[in-house]
mmCIF file of C-alpha atoms and ligand atoms in Angstrom:
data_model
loop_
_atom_site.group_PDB
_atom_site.id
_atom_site.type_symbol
_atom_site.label_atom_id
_atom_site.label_comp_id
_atom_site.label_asym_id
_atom_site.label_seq_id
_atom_site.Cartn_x
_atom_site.Cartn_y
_atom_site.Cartn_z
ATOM 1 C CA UNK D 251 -7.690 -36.572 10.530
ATOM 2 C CA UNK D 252 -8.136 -38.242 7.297
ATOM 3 C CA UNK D 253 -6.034 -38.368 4.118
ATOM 4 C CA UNK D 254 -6.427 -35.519 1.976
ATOM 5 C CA UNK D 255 -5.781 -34.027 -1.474
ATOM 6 C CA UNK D 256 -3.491 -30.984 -1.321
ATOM 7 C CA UNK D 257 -3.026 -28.334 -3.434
ATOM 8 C CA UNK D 258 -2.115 -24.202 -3.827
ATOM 9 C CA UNK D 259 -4.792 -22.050 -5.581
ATOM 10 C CA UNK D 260 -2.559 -19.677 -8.094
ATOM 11 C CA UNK D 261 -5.243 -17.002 -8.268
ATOM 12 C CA UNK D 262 -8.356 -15.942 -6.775
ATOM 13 C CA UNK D 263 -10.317 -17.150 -9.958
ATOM 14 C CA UNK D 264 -8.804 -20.657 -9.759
ATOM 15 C CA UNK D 265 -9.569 -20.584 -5.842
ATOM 16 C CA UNK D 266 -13.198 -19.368 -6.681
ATOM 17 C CA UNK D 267 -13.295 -22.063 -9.639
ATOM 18 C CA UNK D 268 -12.077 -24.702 -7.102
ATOM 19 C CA UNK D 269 -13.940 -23.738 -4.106
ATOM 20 C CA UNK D 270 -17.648 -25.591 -4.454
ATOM 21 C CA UNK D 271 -15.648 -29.455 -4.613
ATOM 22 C CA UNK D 272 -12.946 -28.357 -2.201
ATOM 23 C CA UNK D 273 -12.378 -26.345 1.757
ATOM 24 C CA UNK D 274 -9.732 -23.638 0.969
ATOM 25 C CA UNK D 275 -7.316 -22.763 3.755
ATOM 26 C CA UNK D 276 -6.039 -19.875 4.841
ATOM 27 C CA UNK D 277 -4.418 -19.816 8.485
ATOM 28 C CA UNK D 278 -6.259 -22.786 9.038
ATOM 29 C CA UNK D 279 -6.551 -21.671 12.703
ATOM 30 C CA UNK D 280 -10.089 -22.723 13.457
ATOM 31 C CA UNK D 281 -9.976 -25.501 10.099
ATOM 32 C CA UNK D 282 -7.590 -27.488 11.372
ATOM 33 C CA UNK D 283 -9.342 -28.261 14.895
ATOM 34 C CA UNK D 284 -12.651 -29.989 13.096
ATOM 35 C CA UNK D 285 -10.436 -31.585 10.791
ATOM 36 C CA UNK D 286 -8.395 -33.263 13.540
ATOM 37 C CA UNK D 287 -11.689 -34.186 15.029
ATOM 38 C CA UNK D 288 -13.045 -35.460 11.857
ATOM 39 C CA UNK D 289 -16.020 -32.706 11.891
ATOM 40 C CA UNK D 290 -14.957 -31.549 8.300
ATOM 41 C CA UNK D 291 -13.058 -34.687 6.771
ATOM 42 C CA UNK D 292 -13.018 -32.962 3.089
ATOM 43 C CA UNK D 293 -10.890 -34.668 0.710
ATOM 44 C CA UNK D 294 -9.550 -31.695 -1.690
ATOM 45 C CA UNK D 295 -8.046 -28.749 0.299
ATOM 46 C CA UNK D 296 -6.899 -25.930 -1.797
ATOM 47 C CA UNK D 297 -4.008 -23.297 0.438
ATOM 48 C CA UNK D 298 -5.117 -19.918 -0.711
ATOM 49 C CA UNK D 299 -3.144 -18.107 1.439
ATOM 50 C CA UNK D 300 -0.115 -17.296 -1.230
ATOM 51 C CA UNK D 301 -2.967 -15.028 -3.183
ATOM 52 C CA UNK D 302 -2.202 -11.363 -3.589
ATOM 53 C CA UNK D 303 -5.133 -10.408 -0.842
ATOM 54 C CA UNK D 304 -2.231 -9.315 1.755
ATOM 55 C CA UNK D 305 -2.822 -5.486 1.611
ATOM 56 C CA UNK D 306 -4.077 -2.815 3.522
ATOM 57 C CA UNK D 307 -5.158 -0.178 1.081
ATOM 58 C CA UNK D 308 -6.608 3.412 2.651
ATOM 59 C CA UNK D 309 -9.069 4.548 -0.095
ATOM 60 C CA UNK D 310 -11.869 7.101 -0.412
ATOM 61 C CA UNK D 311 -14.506 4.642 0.425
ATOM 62 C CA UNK D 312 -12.304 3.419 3.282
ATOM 63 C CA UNK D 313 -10.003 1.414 4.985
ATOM 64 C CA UNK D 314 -9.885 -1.782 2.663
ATOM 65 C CA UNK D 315 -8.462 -4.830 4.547
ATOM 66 C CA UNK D 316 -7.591 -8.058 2.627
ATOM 67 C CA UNK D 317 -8.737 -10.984 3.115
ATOM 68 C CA UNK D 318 -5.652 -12.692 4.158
ATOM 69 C CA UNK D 319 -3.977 -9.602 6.546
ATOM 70 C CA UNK D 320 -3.796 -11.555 9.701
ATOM 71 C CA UNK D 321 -5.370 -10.648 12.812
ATOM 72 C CA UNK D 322 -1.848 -9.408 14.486
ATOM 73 C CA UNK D 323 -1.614 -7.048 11.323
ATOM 74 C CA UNK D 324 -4.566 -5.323 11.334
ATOM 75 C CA UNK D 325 -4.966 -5.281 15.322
ATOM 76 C CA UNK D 326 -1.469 -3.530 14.714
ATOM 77 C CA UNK D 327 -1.835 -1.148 11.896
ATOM 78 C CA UNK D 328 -1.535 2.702 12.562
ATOM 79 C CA UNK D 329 -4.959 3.982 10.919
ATOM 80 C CA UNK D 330 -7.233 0.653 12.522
ATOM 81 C CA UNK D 331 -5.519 1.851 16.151
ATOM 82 C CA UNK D 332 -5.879 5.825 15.089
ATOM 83 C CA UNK D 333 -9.061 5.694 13.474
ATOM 84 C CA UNK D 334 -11.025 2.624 14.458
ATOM 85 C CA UNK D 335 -9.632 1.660 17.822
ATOM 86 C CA UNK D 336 -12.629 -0.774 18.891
ATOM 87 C CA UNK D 337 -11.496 -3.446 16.264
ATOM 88 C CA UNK D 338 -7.357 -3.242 17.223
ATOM 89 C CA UNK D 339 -8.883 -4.202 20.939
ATOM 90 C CA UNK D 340 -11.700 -6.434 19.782
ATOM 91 C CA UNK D 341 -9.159 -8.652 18.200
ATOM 92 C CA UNK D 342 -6.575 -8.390 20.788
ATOM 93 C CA UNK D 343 -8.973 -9.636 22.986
ATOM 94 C CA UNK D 344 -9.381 -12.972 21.118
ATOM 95 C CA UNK D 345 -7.557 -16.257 20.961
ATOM 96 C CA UNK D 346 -3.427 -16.066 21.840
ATOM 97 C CA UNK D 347 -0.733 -13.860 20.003
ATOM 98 C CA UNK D 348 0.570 -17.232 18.197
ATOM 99 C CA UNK D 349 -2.947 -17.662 16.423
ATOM 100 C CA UNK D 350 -3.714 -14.264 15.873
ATOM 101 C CA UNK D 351 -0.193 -14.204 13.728
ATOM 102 C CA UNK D 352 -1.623 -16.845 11.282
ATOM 103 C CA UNK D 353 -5.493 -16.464 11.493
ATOM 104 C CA UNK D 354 -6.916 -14.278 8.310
ATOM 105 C CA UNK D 355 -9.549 -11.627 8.094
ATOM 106 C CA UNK D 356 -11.304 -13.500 6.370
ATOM 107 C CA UNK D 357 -10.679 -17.158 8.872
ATOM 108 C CA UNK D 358 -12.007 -14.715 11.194
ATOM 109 C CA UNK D 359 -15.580 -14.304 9.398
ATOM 110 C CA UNK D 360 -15.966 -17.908 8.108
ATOM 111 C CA UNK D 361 -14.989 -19.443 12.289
ATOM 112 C CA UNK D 362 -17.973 -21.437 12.962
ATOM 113 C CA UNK D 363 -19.124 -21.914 16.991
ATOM 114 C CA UNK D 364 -17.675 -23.679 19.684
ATOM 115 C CA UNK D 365 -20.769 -25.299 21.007
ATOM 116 C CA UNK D 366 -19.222 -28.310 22.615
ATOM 117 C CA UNK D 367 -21.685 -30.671 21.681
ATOM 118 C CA UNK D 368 -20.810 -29.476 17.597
ATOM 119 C CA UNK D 369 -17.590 -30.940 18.389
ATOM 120 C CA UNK D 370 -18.257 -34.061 20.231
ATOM 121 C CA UNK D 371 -19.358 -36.414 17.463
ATOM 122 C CA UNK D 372 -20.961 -38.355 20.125
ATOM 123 C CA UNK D 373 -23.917 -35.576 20.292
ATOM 124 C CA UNK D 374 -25.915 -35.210 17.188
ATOM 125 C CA UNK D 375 -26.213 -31.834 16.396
ATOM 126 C CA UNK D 376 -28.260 -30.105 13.333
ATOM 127 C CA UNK D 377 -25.206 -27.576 12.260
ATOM 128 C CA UNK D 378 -23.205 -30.495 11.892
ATOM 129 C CA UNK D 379 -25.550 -33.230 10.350
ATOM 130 C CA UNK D 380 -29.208 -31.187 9.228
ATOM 131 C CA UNK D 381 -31.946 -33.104 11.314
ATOM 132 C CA UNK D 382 -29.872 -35.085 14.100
ATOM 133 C CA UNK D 383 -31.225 -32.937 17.079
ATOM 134 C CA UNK D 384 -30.098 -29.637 19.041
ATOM 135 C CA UNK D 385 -28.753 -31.428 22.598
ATOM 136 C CA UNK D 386 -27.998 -27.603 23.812
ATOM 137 C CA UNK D 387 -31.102 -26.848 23.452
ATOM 138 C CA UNK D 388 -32.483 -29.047 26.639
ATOM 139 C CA UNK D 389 -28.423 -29.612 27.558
ATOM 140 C CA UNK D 390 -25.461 -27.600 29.207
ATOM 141 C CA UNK D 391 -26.470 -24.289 27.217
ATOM 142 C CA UNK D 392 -24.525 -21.375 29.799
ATOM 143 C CA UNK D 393 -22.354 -20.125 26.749
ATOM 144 C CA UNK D 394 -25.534 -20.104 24.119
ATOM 145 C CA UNK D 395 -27.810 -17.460 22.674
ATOM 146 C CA UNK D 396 -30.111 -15.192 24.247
ATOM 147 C CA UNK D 397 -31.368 -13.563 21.222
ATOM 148 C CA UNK D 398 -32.256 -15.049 17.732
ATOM 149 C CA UNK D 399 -31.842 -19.135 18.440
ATOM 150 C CA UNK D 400 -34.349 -21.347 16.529
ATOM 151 C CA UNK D 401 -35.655 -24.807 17.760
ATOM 152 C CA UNK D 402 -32.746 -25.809 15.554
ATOM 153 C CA UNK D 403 -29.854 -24.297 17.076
ATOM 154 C CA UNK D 404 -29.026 -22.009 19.971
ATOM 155 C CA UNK D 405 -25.645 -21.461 19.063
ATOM 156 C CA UNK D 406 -23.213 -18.436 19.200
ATOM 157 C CA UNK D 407 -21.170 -16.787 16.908
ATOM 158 C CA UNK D 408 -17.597 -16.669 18.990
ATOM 159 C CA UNK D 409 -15.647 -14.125 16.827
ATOM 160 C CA UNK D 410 -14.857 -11.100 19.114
ATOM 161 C CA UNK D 411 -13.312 -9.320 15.761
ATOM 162 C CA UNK D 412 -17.019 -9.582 13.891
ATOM 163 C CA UNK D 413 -18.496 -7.758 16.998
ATOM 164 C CA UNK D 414 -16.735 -4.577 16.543
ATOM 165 C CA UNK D 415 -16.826 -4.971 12.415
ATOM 166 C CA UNK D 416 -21.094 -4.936 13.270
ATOM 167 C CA UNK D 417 -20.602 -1.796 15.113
ATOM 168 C CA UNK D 418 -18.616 -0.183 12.398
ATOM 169 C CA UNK D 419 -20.907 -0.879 9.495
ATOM 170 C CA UNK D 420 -18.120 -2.606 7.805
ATOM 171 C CA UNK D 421 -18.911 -4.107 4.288
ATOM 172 C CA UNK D 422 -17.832 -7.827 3.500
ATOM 173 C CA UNK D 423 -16.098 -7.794 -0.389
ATOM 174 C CA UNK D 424 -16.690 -11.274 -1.886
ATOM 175 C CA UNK D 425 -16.097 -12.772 -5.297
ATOM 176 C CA UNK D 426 -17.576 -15.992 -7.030
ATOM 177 C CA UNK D 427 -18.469 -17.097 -10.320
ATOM 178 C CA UNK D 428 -20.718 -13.935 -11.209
ATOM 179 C CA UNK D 429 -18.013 -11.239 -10.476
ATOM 180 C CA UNK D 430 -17.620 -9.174 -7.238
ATOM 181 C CA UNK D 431 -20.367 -8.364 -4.705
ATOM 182 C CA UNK D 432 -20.152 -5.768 -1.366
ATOM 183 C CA UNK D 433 -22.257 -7.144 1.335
ATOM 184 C CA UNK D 434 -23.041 -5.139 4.683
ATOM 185 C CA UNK D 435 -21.235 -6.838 7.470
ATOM 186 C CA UNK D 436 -24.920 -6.688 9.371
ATOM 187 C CA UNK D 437 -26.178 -9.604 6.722
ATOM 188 C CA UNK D 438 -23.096 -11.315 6.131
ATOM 189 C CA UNK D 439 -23.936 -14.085 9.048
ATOM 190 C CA UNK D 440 -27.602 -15.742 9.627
ATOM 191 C CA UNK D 441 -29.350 -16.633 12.260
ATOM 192 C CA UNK D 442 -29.718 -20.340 12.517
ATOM 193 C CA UNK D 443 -33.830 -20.380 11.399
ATOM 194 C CA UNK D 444 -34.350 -24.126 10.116
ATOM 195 C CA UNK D 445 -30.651 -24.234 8.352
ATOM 196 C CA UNK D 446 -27.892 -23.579 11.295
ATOM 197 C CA UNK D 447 -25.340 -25.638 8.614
ATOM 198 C CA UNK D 448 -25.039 -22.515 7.004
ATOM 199 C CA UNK D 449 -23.436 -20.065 9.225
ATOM 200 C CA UNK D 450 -23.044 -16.772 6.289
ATOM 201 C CA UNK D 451 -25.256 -15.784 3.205
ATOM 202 C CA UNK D 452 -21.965 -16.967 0.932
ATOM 203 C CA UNK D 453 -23.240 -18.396 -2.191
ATOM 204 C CA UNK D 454 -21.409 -21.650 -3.318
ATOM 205 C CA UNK D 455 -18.490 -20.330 -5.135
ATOM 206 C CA UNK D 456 -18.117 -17.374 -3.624
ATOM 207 C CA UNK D 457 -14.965 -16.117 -1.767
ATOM 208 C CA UNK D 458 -14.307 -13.285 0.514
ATOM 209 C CA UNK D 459 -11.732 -10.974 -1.088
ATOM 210 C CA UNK D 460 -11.919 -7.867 1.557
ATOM 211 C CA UNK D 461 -13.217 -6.230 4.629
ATOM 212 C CA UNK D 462 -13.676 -2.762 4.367
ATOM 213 C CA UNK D 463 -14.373 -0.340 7.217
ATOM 214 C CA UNK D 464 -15.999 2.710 6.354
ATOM 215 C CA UNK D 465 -14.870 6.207 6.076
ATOM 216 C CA UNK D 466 -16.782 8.108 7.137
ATOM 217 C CA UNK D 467 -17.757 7.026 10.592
ATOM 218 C CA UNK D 468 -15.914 9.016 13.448
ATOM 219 C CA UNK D 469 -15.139 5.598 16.071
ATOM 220 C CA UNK D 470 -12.260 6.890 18.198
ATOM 221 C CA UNK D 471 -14.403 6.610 21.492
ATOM 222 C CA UNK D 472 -15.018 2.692 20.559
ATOM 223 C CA UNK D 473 -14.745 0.539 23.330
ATOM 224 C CA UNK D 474 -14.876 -3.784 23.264
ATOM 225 C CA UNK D 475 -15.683 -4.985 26.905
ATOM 226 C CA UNK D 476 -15.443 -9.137 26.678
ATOM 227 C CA UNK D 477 -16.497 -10.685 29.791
ATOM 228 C CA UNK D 478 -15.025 -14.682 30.006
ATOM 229 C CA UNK D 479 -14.353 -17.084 32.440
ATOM 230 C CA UNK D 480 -11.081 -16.612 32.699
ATOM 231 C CA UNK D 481 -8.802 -13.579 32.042
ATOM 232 C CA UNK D 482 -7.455 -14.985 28.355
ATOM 233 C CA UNK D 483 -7.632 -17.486 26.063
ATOM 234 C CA UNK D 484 -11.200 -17.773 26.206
ATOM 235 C CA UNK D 485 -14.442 -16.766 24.552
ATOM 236 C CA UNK D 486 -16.571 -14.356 25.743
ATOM 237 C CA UNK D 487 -19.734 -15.631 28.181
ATOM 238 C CA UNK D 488 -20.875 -11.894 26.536
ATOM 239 C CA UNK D 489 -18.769 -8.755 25.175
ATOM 240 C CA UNK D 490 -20.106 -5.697 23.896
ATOM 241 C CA UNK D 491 -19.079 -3.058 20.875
ATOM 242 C CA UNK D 492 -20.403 0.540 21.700
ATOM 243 C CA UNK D 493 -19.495 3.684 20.073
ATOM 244 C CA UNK D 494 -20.496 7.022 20.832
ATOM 245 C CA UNK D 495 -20.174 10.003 19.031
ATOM 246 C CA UNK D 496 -20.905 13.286 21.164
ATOM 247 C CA UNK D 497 -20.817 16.390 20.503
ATOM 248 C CA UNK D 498 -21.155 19.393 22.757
ATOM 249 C CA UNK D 499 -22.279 16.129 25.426
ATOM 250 C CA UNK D 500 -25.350 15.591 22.745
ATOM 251 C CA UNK D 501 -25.353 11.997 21.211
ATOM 252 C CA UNK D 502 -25.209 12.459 17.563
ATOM 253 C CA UNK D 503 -24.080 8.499 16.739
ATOM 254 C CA UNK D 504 -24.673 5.623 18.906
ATOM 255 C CA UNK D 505 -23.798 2.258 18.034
ATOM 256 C CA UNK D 506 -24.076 -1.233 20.429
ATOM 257 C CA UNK D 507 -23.040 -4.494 19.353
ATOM 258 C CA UNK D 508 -23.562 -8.000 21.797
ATOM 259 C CA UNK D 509 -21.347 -10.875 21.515
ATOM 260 C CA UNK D 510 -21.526 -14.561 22.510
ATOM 261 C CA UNK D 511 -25.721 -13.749 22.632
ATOM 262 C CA UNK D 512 -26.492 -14.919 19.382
ATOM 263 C CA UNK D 513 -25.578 -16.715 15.971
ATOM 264 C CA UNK D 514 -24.331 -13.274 14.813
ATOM 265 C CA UNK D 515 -23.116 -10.276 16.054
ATOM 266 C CA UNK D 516 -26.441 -8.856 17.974
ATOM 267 C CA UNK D 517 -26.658 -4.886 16.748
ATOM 268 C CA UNK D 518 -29.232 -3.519 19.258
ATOM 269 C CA UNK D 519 -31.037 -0.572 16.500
ATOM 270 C CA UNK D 520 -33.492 0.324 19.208
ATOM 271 C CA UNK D 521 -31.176 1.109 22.165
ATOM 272 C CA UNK D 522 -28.764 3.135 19.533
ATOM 273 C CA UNK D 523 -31.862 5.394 18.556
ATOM 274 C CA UNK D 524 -33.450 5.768 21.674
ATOM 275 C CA UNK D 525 -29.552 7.200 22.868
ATOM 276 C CA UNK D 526 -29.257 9.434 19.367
ATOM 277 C CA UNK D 527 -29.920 13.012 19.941
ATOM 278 C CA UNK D 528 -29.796 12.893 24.231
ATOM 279 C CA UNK D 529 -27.522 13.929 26.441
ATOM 280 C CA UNK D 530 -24.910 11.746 28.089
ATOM 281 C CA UNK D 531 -26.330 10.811 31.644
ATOM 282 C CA UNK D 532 -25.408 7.276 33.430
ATOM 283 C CA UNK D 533 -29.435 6.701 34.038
ATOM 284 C CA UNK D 534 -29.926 7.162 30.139
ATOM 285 C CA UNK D 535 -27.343 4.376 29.600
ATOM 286 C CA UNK D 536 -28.801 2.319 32.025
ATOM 287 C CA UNK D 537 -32.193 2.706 29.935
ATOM 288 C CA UNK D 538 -30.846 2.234 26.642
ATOM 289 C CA UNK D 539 -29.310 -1.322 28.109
ATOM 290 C CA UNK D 540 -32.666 -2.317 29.342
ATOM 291 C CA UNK D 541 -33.965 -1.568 25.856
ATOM 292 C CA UNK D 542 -30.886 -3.651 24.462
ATOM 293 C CA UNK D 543 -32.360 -6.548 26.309
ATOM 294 C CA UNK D 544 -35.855 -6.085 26.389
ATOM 295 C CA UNK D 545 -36.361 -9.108 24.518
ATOM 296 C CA UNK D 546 -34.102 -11.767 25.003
ATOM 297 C CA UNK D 547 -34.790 -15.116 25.790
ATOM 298 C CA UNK D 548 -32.483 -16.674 27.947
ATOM 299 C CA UNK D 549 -32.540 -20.454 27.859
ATOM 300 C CA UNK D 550 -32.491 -22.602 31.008
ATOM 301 C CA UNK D 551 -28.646 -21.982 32.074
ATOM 302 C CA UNK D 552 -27.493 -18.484 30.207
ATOM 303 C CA UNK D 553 -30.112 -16.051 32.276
ATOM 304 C CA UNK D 554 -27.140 -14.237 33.813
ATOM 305 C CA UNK D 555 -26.618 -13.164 30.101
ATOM 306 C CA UNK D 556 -29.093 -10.945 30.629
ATOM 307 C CA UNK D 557 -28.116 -9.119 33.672
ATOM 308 C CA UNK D 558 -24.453 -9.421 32.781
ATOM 309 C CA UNK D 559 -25.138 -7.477 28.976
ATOM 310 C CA UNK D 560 -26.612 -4.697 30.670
ATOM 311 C CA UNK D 561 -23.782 -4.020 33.090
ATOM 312 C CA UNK D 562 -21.762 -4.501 30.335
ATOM 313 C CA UNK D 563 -23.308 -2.147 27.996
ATOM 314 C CA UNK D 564 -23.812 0.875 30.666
ATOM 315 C CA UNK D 565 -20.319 0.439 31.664
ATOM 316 C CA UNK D 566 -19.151 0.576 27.898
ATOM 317 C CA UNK D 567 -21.453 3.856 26.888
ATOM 318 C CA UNK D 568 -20.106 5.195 30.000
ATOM 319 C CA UNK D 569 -15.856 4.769 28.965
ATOM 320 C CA UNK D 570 -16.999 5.745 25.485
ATOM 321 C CA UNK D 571 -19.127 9.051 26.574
ATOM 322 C CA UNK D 572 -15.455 9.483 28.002
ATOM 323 C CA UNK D 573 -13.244 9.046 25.209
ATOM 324 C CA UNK D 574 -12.906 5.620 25.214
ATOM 325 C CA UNK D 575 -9.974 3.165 25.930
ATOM 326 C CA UNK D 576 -9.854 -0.223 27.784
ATOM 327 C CA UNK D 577 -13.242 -0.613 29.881
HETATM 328 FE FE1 SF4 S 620 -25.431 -28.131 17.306
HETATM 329 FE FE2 SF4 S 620 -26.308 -25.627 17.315
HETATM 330 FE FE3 SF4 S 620 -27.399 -27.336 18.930
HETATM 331 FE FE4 SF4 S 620 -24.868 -26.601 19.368
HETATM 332 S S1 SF4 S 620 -26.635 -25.319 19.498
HETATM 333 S S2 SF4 S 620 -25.738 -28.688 19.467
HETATM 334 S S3 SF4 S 620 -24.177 -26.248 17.258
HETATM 335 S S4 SF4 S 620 -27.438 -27.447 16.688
#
């Protein structure tokens, strides 16, 4: 790690004012790593994580979560298990109980991949220096994306948290220079298109204040299904996100979100409205999976991604159709 300058942002417009020359920190969970490894080697780092963004506020537009509530907190509070089960088990699901008591809502959103060859400076790699080359791309590319890569990149997002945020429409509060801005969780990350440096649509400047999950949205059938290697402590080869809401066994609300397939959370629109309006049958699940991966492009090592999302998601509909819990 190199030398650094440190220093405590007193309020969220000095951390806004300071954040295009510095990296702020929160939990530092993820920051810390590339440091050590010298992938960011910044030389101002600005702690924001004494700002007043430690709340959990229920309001009419919905549950508002700050930016620093750690993972443990909000995996933990009564209305997120109550109301919007999927994200208590999404997060649970991630990373070990030690990191998930210092790791911030917003750490969570900003975690960039764990493509190996990003952090072995002995690869180029575009995300990490524009125009040195994609070795995944022709490489070792079992935990990349099936959906949405770019001759650039074929990177994956790894959050398991941001997967069941997609599938709850959540909206992403951020603040910079020109005031406060909502954006919908579904175009908060990018794919990686000719600029995989940039992993969010964050404007220099700009910090994220809140996540807020809607109200209106009824979510207590959600179910998170991760399949990994091994049992913990590891990211998902794939996981899904999928809510149903039935009623009378009609469909009326269908939501399916992919992880560990793409540079984002991968909603699947055409699957959800093919299911909206049916009712609940295994064979129909199995369809609306098929549909979920009608189009992906597996590269040379990952095509088991394929096959593996659409067990995944029929099992998921299917614990969801009955009430939810663990799948
Ligand atoms: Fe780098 Fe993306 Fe290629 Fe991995 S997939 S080597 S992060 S450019």
């Amino acid at each position: 790690m190199k030398n650094f300058n440190y220093t405590r942002a007193t309020t969220i417009e000095d951390a806004v004012d300071r954040s295009s020359q510095a990296i702020l920190i929160a939990g530092g969970t993820n920051l810390v790593d590339r440091m050590k490894v010298f992938l960011d080697q910044p030389t101002q780092v600005v702690d924001i994580s004494r700002l007043d963004l430690k709340k959990i506020e229920n309001t009419e537009n919905g549950l508002r979560l700050g930016a620093l509530v750690t993972n443990t907190q909000v995996a933990d509070f009564p209305l997120v298990r109550q109301n919007y089960p999927i994200l208590s088990r999404a997060i649970l699901a991630g990373a070990s109980q030690q990191i998930r008591n210092v790791a911030t809502v917003g750490g969570n959103l900003m975690q960039r991949t764990r493509c190996p060859y990003y952090y072995d400076t002995a690869f180029g790699c575009n995300k990490r220096e524009p125009e040195s080359g994609c070795p995944a791309a022709t490489g070792i590319n079992r935990m990349h994306a099936i959906f949405g890569a770019s001759d650039k990149c074929v990177a994956v997002n790894p959050s398991d948290m941001c997967v069941a945020l997609a599938a709850l429409d959540a909206v992403v509060e951020v603040e910079g220079i020109e005031g406060r801005r909502q954006i919908p969780f579904s175009e908060f990350h990018r794919l990686p298109g000719n600029q995989p440096e940039r992993d969010t649509v964050l404007e220099d400047g700009e910090i994220i204040t809140a996540v807020i999950l809607p109200a209106n949205i009824n979510a207590k059938s959600g179910v998170y299904l991760k399949l990994r290697d091994r049992a913990s402590y590891s990211f998902a080869l794939i996981s899904v996100a999928a809510i149903l809401d039935i009623d009378d066994n009609k469909i009326r609300d269908a939501r399916i979100t992919l992880g560990g397939v793409a540079h984002k959370p991968w909603r699947t629109q055409e699957a959800e409205q093919f299911l909206v309006g049916k009712a609940v049958d295994e064979t129909l699940f199995q369809q609306a999976a098929d549909l979920a991966l009608r189009n992906a492009q597996p590269l040379q090592h990952n095509k088991f991604k394929v096959e593996m999302s659409k067990r995944a998601i029929r099992r998921a509909l299917m614990v969801s159709a009955n009430g939810g819990g663990i799948a």
